Tab-separated table of C-alpha atoms and ligand atoms in Angstrom:
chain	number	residue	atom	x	y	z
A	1	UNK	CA	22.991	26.241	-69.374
A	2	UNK	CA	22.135	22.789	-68.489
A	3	UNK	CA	21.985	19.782	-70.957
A	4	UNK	CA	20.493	16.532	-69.388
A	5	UNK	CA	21.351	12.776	-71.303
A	6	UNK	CA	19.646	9.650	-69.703
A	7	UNK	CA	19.279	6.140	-70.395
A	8	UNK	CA	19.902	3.099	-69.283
A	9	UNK	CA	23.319	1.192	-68.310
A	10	UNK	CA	26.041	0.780	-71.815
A	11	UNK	CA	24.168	3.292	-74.060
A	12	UNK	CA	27.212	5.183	-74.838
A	13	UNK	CA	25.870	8.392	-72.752
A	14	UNK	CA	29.347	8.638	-70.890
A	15	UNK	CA	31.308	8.652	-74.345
A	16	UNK	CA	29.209	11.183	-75.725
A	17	UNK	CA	28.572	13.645	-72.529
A	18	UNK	CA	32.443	13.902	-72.280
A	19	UNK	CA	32.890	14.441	-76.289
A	20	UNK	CA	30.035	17.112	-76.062
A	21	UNK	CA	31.183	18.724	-73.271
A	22	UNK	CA	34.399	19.140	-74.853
A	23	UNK	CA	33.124	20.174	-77.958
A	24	UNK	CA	31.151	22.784	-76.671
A	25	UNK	CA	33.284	24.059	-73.864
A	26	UNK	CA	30.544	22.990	-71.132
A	27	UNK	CA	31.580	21.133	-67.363
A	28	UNK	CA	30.764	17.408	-67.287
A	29	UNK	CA	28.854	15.551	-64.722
A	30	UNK	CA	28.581	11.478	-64.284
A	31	UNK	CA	26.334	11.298	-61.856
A	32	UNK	CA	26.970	7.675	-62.215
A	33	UNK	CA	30.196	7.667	-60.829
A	34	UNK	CA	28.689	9.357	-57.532
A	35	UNK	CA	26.743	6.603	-56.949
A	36	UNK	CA	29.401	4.170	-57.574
A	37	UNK	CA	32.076	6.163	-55.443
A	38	UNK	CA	28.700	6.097	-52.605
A	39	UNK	CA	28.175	2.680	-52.722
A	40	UNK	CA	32.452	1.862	-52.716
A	41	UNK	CA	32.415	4.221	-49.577
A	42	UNK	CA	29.276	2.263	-47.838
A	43	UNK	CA	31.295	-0.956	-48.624
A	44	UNK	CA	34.389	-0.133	-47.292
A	45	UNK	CA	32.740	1.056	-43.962
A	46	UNK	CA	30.577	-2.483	-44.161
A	47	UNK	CA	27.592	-0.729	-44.633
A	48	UNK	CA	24.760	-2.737	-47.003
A	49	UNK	CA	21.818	-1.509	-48.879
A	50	UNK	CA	19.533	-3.436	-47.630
A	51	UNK	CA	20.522	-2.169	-43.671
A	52	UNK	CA	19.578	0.297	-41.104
A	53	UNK	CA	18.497	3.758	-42.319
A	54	UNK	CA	20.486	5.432	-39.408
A	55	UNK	CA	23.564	4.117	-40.323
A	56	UNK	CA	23.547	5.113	-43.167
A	57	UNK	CA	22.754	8.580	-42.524
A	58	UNK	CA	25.823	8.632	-40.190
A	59	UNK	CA	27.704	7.835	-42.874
A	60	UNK	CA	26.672	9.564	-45.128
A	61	UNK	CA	27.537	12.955	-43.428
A	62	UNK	CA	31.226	11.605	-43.623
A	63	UNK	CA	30.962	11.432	-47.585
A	64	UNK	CA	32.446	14.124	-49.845
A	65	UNK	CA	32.502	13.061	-53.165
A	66	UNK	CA	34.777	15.332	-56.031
A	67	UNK	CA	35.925	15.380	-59.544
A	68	UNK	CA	39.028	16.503	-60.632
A	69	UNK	CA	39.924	17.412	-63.937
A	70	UNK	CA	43.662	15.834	-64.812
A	71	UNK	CA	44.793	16.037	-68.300
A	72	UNK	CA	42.313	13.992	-70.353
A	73	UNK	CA	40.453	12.033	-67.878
A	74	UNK	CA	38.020	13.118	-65.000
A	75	UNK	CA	38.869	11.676	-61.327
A	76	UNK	CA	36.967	10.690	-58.790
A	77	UNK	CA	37.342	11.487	-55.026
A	78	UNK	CA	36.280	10.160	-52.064
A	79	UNK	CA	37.423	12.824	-49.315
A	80	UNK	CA	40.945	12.337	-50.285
A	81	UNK	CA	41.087	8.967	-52.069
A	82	UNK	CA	41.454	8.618	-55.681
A	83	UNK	CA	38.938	5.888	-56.588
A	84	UNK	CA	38.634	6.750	-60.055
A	85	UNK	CA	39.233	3.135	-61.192
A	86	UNK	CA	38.038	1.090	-57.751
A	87	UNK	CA	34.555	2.458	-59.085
A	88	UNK	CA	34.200	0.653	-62.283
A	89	UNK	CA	34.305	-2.716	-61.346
A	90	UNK	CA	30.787	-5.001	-61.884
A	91	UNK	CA	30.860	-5.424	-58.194
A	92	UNK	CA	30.204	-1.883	-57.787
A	93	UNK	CA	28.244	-1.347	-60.545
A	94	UNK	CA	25.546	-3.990	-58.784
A	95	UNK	CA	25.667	-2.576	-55.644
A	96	UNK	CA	25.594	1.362	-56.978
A	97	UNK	CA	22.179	-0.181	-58.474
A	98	UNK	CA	21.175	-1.001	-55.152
A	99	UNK	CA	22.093	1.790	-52.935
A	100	UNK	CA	20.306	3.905	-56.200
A	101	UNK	CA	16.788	2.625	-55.091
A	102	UNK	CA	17.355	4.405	-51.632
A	103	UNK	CA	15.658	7.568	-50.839
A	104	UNK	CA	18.452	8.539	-48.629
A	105	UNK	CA	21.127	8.463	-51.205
A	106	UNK	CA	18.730	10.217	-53.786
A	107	UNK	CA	18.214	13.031	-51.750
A	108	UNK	CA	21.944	13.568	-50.815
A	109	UNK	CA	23.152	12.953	-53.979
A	110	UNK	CA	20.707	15.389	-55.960
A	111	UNK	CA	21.797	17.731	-53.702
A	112	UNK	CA	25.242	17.133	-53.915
A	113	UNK	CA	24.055	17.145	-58.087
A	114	UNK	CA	22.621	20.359	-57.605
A	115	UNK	CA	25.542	22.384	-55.720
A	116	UNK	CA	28.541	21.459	-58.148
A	117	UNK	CA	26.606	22.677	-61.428
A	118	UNK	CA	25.376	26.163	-59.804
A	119	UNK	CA	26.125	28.842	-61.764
A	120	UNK	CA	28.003	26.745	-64.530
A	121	UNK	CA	27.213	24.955	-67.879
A	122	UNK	CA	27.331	21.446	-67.669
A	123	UNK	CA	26.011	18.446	-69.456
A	124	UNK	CA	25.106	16.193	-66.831
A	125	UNK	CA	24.494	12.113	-67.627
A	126	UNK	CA	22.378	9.794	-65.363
A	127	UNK	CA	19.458	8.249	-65.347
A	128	UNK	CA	17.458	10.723	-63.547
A	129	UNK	CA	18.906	14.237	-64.421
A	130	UNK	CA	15.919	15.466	-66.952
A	131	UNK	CA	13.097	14.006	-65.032
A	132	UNK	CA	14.210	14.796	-61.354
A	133	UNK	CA	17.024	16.482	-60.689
A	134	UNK	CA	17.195	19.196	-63.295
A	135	UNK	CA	13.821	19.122	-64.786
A	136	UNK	CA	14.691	22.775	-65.709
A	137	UNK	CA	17.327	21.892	-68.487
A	138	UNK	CA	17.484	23.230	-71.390
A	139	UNK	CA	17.809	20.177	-73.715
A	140	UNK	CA	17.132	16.811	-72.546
A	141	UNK	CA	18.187	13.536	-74.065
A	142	UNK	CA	17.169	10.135	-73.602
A	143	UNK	CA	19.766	7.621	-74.843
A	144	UNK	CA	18.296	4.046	-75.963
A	145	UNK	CA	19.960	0.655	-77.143
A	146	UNK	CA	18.865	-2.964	-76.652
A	147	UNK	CA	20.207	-4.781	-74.239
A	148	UNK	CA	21.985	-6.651	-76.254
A	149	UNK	CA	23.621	-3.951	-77.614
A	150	UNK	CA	24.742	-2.507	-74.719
A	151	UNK	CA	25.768	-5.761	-73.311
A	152	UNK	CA	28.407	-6.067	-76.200
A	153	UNK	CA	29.523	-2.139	-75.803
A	154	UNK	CA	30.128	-2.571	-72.186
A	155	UNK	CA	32.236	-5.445	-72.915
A	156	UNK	CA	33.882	-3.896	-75.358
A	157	UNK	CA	34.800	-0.781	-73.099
A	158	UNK	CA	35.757	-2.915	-69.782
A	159	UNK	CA	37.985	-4.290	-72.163
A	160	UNK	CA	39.957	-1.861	-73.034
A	161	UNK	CA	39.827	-0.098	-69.379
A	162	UNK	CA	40.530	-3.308	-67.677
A	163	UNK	CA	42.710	-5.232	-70.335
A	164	UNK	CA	41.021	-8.247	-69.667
A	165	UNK	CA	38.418	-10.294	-71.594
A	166	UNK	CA	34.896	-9.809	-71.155
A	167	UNK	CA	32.186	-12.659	-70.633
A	168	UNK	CA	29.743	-10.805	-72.785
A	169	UNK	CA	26.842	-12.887	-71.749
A	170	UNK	CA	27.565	-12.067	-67.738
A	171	UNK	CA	27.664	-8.406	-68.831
A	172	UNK	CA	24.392	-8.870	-70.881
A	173	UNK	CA	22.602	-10.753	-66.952
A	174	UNK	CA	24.321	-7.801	-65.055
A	175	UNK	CA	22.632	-5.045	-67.628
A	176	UNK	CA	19.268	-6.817	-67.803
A	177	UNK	CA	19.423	-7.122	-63.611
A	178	UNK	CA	20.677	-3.414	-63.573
A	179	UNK	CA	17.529	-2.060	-66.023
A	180	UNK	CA	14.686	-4.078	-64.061
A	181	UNK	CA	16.276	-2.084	-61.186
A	182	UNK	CA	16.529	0.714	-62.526
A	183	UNK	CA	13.051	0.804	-63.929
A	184	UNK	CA	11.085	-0.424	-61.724
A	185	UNK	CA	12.002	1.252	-58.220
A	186	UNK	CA	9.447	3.644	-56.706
A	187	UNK	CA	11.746	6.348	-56.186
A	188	UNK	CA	12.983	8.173	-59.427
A	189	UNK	CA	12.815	5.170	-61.885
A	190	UNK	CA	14.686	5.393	-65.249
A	191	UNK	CA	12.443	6.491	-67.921
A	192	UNK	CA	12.531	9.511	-70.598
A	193	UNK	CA	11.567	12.793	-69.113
A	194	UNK	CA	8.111	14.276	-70.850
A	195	UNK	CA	10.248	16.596	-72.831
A	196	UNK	CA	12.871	15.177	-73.841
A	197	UNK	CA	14.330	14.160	-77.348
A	198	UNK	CA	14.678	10.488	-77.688
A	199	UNK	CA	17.569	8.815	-79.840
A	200	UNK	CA	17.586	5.252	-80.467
A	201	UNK	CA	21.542	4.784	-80.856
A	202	UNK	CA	21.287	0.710	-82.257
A	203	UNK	CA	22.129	1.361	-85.577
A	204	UNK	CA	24.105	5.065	-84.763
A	205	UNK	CA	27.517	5.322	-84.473
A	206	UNK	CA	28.991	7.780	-81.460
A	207	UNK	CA	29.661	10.200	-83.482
A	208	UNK	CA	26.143	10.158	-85.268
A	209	UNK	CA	25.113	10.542	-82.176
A	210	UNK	CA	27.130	13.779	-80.994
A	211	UNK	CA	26.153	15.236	-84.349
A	212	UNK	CA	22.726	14.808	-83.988
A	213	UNK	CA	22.432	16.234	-80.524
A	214	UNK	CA	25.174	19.238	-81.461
A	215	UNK	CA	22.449	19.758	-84.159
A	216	UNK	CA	19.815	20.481	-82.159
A	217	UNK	CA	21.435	22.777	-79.338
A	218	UNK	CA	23.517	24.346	-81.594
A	219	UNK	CA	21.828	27.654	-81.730
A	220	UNK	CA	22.327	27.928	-77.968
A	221	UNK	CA	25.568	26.650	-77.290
B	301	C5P	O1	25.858	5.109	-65.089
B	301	C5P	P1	26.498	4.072	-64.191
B	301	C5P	O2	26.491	2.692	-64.740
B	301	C5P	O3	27.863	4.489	-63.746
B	301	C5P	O4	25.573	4.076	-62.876
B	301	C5P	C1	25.685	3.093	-61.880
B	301	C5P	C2	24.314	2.868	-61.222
B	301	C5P	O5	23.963	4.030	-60.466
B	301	C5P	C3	23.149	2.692	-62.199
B	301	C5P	O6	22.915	1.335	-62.567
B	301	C5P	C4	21.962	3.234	-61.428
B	301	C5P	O7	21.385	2.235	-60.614
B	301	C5P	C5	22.562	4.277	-60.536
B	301	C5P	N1	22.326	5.632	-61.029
B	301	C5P	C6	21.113	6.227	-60.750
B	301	C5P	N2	20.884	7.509	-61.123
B	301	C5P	C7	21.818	8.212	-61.786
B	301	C5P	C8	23.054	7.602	-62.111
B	301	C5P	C9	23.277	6.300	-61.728
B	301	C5P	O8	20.230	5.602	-60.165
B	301	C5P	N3	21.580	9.472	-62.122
């Protein structure tokens, strides 16, 4: 069974995809971190997104992207490089955002989407899993915050990952840059899916969140 959550950049849908998915015994998938670990990849091998099509078709062949489950964290592989944390920097997150309005990298990552979930239950979190790459789930949720908001959750979290302070208002230009993005590209822009169920989290805490989501699939999961 598949379980979609989408919505735009520091809406908490990473937090709450892993605590479902735990909850419920389903697979996880950050389709997020694919697009990060694509655009690290195109980096390293000095590729831009703004270059030649060809190249980055070449490369593209070259890019295997896993997740490994190790104790309570999920890693992230590029062929054999662990780049679970080299992913998460605001560097990356701007230029995932940029390789992310390339039809190229849609296509090979939906695919890539597509094969790891086959045949399993996962709940997969992005910004285009109800709408275009699993229109066929089961439950879809679209996660939404103000920017603001988000701006000081993300701030919050690189925090504590990073251990360094945050310039929340920096965060707050990224997300803003990241959402008109995100919105407004031609190919698979964010946006709710027809059917799904959308939570305004603002004034919700995480776990008002899970629970409202576990209420609604219970009966099925
Ligand atoms: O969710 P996360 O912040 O890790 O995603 C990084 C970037 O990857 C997003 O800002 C977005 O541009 C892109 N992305 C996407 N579609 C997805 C997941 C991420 O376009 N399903």
């Amino acid at each position: 069974m598949m379980i979609t959550i989408d919505g735009p950049s520091g809406v908490g849908k990473g937090t709450i995809a892993k605590i479902l998915a735990e909850s419920l015994g389903f697979n996880y998938l950050d389709s997020g971190a694919m697009y990060r670990a694509l655009a690290l990849f195109a980096d390293l091998h000095g590729i831009t997104a703004n270059g030649s099509d060809e190249k980055l078709k070449k490369l593209l062949i070259d890019l295997h992207i896993r997740f490994v489950d190790e104790d309570e964290t999920q890693k992230v592989f590029v062929n054999t490089d662990d780049v679970t944390d080299d992913i998460r920097t605001s560097e990356i997150s701007t230029l995932a955002s940029q390789f992310a309005v390339n039809q190229i990298v849609r296509g090979v990552l939906k695919e890539m989407q597509r094969r790891i979930v086959k045949n399993k239950s996962y709940i997969a979190e992005g910004r285009d899993m109800g709408t275009y790459v699993f229109p066929d789930a089961k439950y879809k949720f679209y996660l939404d915050a103000s920017p603001e908001i988000r701006a000081n959750r993300r701030a919050l979290q690189l925090k504590e990952i990073l251990g360094v302070n945050i310039n929340e208002q920096k965060v707050l230009k990224e997300i803003n840059e990241r959402d008109t993005l995100d919105m407004t590209r031609n190919i698979c822009p964010l946006h709710p899916a027809d059917d799904a169920v959308i939570i305004n989290t603002s004034t919700l805490s995480i776990k008002e969140v899970v629970e409202k989501i576990q209420s609604i699939v219970k009966d099925d999961a």
